[in-house]
PDB file of C-alpha atoms in Angstrom:
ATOM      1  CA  UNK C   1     111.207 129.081 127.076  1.00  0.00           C
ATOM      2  CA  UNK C   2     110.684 131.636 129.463  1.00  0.00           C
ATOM      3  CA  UNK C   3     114.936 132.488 130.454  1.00  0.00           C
ATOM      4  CA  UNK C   4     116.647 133.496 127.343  1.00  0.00           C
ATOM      5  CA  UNK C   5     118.943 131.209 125.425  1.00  0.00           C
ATOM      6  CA  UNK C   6     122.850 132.090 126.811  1.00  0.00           C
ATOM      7  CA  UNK C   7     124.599 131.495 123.744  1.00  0.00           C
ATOM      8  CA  UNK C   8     128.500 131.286 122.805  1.00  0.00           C
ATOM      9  CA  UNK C   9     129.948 131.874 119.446  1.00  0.00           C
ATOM     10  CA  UNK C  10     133.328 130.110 117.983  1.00  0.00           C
ATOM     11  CA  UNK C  11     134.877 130.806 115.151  1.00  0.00           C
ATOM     12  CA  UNK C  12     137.822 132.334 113.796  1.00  0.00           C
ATOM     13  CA  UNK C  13     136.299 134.684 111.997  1.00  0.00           C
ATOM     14  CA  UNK C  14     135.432 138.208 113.900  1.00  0.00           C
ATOM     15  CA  UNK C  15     133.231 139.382 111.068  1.00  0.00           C
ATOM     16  CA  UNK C  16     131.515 136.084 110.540  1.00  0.00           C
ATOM     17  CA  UNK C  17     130.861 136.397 115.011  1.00  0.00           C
ATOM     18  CA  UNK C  18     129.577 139.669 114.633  1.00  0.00           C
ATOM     19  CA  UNK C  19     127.241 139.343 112.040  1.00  0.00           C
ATOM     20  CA  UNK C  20     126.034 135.821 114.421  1.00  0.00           C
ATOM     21  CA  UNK C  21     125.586 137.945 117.678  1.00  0.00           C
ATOM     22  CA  UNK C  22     123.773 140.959 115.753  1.00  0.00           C
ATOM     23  CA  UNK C  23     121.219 138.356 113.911  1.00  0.00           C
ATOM     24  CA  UNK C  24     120.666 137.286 117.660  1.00  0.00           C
ATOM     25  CA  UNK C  25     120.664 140.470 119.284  1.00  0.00           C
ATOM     26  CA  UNK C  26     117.605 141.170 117.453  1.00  0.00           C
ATOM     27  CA  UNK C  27     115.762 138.320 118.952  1.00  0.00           C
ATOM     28  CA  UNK C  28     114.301 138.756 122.751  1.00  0.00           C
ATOM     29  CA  UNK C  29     115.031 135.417 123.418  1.00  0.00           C
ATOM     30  CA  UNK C  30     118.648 135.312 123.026  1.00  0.00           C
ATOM     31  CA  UNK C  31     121.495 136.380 125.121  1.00  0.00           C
ATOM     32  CA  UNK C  32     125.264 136.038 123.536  1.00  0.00           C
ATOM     33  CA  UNK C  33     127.491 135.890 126.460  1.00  0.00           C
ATOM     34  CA  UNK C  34     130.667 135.258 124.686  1.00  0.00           C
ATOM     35  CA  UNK C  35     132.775 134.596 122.077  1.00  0.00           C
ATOM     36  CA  UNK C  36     136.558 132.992 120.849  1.00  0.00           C
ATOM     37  CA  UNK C  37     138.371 132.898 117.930  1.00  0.00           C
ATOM     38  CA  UNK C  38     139.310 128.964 118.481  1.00  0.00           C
ATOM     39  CA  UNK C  39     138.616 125.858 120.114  1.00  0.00           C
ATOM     40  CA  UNK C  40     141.048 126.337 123.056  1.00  0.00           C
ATOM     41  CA  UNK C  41     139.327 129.653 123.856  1.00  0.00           C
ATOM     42  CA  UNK C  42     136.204 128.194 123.005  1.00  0.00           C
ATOM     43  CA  UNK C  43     136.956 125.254 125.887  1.00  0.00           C
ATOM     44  CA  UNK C  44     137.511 127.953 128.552  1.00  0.00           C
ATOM     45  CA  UNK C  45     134.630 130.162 127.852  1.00  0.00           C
ATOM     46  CA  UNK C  46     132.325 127.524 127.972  1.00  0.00           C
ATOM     47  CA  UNK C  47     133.597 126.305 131.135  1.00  0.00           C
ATOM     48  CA  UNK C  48     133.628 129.822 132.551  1.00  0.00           C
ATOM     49  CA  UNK C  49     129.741 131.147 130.831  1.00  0.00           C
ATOM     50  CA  UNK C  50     127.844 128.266 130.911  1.00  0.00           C
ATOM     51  CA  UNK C  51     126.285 128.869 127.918  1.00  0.00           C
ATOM     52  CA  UNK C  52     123.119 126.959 126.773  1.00  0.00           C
ATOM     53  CA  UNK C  53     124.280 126.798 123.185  1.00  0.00           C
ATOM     54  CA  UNK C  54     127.452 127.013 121.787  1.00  0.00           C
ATOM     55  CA  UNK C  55     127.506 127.607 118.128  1.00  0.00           C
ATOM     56  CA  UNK C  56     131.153 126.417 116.827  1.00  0.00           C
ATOM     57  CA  UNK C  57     133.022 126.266 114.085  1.00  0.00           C
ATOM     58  CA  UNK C  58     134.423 123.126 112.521  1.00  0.00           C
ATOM     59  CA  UNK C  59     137.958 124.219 111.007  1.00  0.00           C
ATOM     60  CA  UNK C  60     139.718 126.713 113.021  1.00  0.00           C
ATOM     61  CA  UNK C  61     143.635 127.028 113.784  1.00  0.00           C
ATOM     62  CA  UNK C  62     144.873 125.191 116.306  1.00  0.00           C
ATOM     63  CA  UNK C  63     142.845 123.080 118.298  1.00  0.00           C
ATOM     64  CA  UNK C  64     139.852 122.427 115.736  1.00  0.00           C
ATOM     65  CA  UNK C  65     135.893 122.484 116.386  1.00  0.00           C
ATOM     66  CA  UNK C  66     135.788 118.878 116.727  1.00  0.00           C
ATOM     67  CA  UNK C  67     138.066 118.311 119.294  1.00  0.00           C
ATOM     68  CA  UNK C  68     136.560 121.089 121.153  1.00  0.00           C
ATOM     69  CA  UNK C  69     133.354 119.478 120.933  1.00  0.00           C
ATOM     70  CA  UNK C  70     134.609 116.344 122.521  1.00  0.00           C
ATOM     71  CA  UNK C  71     135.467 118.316 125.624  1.00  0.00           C
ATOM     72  CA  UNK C  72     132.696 120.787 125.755  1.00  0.00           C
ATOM     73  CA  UNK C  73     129.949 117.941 125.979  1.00  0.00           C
ATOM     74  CA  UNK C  74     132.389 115.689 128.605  1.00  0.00           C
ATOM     75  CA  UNK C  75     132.953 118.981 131.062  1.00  0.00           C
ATOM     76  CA  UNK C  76     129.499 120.879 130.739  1.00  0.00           C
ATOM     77  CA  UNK C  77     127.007 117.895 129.585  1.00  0.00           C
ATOM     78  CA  UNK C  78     124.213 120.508 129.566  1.00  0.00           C
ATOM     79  CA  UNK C  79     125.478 122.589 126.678  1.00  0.00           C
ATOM     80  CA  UNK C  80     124.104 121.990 123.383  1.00  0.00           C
ATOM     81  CA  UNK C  81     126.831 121.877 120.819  1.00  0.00           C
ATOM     82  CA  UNK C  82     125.782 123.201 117.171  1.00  0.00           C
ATOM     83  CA  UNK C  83     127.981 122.816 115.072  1.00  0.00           C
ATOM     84  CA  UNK C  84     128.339 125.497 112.195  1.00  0.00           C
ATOM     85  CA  UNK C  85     130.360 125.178 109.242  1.00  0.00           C
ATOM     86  CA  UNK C  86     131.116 125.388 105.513  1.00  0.00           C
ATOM     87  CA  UNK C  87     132.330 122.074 105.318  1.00  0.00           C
ATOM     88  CA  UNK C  88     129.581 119.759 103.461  1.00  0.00           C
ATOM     89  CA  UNK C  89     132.189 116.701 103.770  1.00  0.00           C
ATOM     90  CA  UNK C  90     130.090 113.717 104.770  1.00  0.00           C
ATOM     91  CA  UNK C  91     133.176 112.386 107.461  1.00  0.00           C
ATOM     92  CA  UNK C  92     133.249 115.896 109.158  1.00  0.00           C
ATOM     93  CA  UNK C  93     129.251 115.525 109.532  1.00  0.00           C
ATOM     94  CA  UNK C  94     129.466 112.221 110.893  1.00  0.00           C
ATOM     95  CA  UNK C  95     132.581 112.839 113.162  1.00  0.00           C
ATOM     96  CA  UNK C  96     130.902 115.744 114.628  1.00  0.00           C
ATOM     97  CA  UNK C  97     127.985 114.020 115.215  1.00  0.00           C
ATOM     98  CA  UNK C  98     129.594 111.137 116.620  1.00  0.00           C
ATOM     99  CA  UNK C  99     132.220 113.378 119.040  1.00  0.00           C
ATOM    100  CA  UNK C 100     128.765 114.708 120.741  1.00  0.00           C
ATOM    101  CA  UNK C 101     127.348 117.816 118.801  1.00  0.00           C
ATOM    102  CA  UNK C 102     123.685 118.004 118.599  1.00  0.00           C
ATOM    103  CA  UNK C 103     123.708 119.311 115.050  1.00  0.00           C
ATOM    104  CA  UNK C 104     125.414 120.089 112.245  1.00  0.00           C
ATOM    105  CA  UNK C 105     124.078 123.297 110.084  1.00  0.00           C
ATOM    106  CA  UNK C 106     126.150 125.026 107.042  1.00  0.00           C
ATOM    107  CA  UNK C 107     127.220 128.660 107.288  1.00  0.00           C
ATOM    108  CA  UNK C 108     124.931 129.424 104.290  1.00  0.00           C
ATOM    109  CA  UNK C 109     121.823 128.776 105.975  1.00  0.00           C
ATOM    110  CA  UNK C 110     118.801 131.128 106.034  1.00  0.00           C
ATOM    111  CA  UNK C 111     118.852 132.986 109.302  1.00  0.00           C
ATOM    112  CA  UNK C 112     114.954 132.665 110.321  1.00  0.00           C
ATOM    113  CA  UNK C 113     116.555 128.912 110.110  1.00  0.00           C
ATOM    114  CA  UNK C 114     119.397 129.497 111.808  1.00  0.00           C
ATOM    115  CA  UNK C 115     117.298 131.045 114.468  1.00  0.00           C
ATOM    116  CA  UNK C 116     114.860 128.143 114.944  1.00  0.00           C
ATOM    117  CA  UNK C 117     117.831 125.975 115.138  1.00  0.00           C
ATOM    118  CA  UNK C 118     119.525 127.171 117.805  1.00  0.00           C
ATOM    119  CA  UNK C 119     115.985 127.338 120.069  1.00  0.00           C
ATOM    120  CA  UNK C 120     115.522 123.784 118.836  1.00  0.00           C
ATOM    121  CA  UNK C 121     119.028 122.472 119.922  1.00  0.00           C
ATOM    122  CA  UNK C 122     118.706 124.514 123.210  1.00  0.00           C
ATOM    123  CA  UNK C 123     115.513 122.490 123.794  1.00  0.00           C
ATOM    124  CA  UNK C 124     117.824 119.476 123.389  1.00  0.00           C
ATOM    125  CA  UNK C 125     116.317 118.650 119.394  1.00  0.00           C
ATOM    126  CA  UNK C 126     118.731 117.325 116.966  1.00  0.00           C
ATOM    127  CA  UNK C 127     119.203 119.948 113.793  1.00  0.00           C
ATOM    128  CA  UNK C 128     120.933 118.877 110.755  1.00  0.00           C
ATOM    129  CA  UNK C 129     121.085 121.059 107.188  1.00  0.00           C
ATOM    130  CA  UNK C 130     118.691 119.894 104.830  1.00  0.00           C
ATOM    131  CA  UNK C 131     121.426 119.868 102.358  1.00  0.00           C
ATOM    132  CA  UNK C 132     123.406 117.128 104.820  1.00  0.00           C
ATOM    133  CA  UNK C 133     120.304 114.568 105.355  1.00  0.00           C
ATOM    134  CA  UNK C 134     121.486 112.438 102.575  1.00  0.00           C
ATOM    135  CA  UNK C 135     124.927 112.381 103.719  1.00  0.00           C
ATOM    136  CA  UNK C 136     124.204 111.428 106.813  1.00  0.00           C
ATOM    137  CA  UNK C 137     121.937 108.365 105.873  1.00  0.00           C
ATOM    138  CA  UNK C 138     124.919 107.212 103.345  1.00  0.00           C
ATOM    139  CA  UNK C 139     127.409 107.710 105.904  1.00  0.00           C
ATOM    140  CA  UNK C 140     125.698 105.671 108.268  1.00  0.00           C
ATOM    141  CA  UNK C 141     126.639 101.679 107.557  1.00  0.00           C
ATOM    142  CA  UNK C 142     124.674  98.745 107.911  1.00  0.00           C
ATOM    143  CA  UNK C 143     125.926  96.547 110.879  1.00  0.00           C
ATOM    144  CA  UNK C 144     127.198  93.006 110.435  1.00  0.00           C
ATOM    145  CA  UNK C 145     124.452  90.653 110.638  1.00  0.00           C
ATOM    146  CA  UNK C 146     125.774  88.929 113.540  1.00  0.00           C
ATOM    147  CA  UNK C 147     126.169  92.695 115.764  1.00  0.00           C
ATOM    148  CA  UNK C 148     122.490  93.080 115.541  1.00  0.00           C
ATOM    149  CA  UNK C 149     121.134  90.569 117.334  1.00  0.00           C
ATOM    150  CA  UNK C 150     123.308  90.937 120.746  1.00  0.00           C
ATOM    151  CA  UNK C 151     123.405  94.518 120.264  1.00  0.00           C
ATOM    152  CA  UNK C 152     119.397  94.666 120.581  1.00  0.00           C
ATOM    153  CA  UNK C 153     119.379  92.023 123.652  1.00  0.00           C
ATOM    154  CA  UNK C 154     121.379  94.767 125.748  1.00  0.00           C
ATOM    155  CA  UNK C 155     118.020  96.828 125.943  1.00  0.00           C
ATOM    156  CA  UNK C 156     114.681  96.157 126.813  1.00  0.00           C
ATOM    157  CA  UNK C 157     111.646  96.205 124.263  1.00  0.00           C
ATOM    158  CA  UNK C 158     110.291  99.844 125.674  1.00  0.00           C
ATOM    159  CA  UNK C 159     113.942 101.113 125.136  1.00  0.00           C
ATOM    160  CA  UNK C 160     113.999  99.465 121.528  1.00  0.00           C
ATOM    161  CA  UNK C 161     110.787 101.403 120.723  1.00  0.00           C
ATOM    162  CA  UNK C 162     112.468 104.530 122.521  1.00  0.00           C
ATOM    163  CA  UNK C 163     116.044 103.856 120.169  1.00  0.00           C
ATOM    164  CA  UNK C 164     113.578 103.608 117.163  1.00  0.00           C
ATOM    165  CA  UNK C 165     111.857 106.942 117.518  1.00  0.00           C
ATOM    166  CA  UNK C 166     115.092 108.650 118.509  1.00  0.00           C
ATOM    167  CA  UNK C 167     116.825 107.417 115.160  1.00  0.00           C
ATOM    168  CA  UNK C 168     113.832 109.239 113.445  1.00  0.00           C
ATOM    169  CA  UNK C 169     114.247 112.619 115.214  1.00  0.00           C
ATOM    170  CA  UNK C 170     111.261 112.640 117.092  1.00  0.00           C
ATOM    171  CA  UNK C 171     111.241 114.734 121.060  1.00  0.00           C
ATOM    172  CA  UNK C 172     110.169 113.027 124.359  1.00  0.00           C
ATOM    173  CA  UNK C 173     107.062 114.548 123.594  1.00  0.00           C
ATOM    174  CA  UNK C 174     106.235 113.201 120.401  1.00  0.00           C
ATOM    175  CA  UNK C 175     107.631 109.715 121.717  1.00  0.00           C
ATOM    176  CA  UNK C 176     105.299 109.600 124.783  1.00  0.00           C
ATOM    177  CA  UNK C 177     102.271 110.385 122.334  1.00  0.00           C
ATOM    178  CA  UNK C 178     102.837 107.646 119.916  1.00  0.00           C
ATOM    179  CA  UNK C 179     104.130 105.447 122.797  1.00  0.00           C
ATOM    180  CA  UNK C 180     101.142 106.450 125.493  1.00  0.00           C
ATOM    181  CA  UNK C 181     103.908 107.299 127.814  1.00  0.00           C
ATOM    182  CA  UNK C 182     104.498 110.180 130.641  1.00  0.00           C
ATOM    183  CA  UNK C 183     106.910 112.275 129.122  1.00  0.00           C
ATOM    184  CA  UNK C 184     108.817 112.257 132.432  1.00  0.00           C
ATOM    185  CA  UNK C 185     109.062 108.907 131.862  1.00  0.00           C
ATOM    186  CA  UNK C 186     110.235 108.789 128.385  1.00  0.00           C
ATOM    187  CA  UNK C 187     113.107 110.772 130.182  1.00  0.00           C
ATOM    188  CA  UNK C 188     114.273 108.491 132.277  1.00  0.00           C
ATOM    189  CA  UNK C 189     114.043 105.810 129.346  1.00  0.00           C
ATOM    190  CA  UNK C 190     116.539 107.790 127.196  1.00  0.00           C
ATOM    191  CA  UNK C 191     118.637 108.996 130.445  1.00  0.00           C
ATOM    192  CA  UNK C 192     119.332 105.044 130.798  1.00  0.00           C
ATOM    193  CA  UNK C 193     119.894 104.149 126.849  1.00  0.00           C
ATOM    194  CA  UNK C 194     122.521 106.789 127.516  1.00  0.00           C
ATOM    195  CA  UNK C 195     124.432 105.422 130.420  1.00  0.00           C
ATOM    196  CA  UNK C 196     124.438 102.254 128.729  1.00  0.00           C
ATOM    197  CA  UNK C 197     126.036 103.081 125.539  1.00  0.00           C
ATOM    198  CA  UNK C 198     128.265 106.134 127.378  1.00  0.00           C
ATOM    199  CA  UNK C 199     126.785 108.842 125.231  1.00  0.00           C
ATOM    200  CA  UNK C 200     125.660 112.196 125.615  1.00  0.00           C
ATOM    201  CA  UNK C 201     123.565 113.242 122.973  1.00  0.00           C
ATOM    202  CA  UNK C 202     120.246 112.283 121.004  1.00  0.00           C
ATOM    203  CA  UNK C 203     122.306 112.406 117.547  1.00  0.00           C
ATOM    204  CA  UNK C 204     124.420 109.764 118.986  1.00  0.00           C
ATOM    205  CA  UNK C 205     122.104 107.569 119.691  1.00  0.00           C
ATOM    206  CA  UNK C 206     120.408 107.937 116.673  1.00  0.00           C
ATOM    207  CA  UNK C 207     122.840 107.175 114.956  1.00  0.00           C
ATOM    208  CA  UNK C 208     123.926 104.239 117.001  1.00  0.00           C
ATOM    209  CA  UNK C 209     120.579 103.090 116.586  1.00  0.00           C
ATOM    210  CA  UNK C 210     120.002 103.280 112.571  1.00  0.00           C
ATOM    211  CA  UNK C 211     123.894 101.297 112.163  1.00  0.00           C
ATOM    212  CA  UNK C 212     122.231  98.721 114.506  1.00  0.00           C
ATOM    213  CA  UNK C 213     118.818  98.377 113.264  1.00  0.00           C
ATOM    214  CA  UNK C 214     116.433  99.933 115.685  1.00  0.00           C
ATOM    215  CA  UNK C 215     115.176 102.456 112.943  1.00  0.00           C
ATOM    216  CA  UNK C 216     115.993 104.383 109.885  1.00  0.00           C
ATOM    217  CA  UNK C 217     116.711 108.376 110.336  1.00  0.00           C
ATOM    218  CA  UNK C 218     114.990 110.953 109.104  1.00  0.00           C
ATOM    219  CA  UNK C 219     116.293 114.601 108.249  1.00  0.00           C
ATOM    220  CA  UNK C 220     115.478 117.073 111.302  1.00  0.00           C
TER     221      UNK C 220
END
């Protein structure tokens, strides 16, 4: 990626944003245009900076990191959500997920990780903590065996094969090599799978598509 990575950080914590920023700051390909202390600030800034990534805090005062997340990726659809958090609580994971974030890492990550997550997520990838993969295959429940079938009928057998490798992580690019596709046209594939569930992210599709059957997940 040639333009740096705009990033904005939210979290309550000053010390916690300014240890964030500095990790960045070392990094040429990251720019941190903002920060705020909650999710209301959080809400404006990213309406105002148009960041790339927005790294955000789960449990803050007042309006909380996952309803900010619900409004972030509704108002500014190109923003990558990441969310970052001490909470290992299988619901928050999956709530998160499922309100539209793009990832879910823990605050005690390793930073060279930390880093490589946030250029994955701005490349649209979904990142999860190692330490959450579990979770988030136990969270996610098996559909009732009459769902399946008229679930799968509302999408055609390229888009099947498309829901499948999204529920196992893979990128457009690694789905048009296995699937001897044009990547632009993987694109459009997953651009549609989206307007017809009314979702925004990869994540939620994958998981959409493991509870329905199209695939099992895989840790990213």
């Amino acid at each position: 990626m040639n333009e740096k990575i705009r990033v904005l950080l939210v979290d309550d914590h000053t010390l916690f944003r300014s240890g964030i920023c500095s990790l960045l700051q070392r990094h040429g390909d990251f720019e941190v245009v903002g920060e705020a202390g909650d999710g209301l600030e959080g809400i404006k800034r990213a309406g105002s900076l148009q960041p790339d990534v927005v790294l955000l805090d789960l449990h803050m005062p007042g309006v909380s990191g996952l309803e900010a997340v619900k409004v972030i990726v509704e108002e500014i659809p190109e923003a990558h959500v990441l969310m970052l958090t001490v909470s290992e609580d299988a619901q928050d994971l999956m709530d998160a997920l499922r309100a539209g974030a793009c990832g879910y890492l823990l605050k005690n990550i390793e930073t060279d990780m930390l880093v490589d997550a946030i250029r994955r997520a701005a490349r649209g990838e979904s990142v999860v903590s190692q330490q959450m993969t579990a979770k988030l295959i136990q969270g996610v429940r098996a559909p009732h065996k009459g769902d399946a079938p008229a679930e799968r009928d509302r999408f055609s057998p390229r888009e099947r094969d498309i829901m499948a490798a999204l529920a196992q992580g893979e990128s457009n690019k690694e789905i048009a090599r296995r699937l001897d596709l044009a990547e632009s046209t993987v694109k459009i594939h997953v651009q549609n799978i989206f307007k017809k569930l009314n979702m925004s992210s990869r994540v939620q599709v994958a998981l959409y598509a493991v509870e329905h059957g199209f695939g099992q997940a895989k840790g990213a």
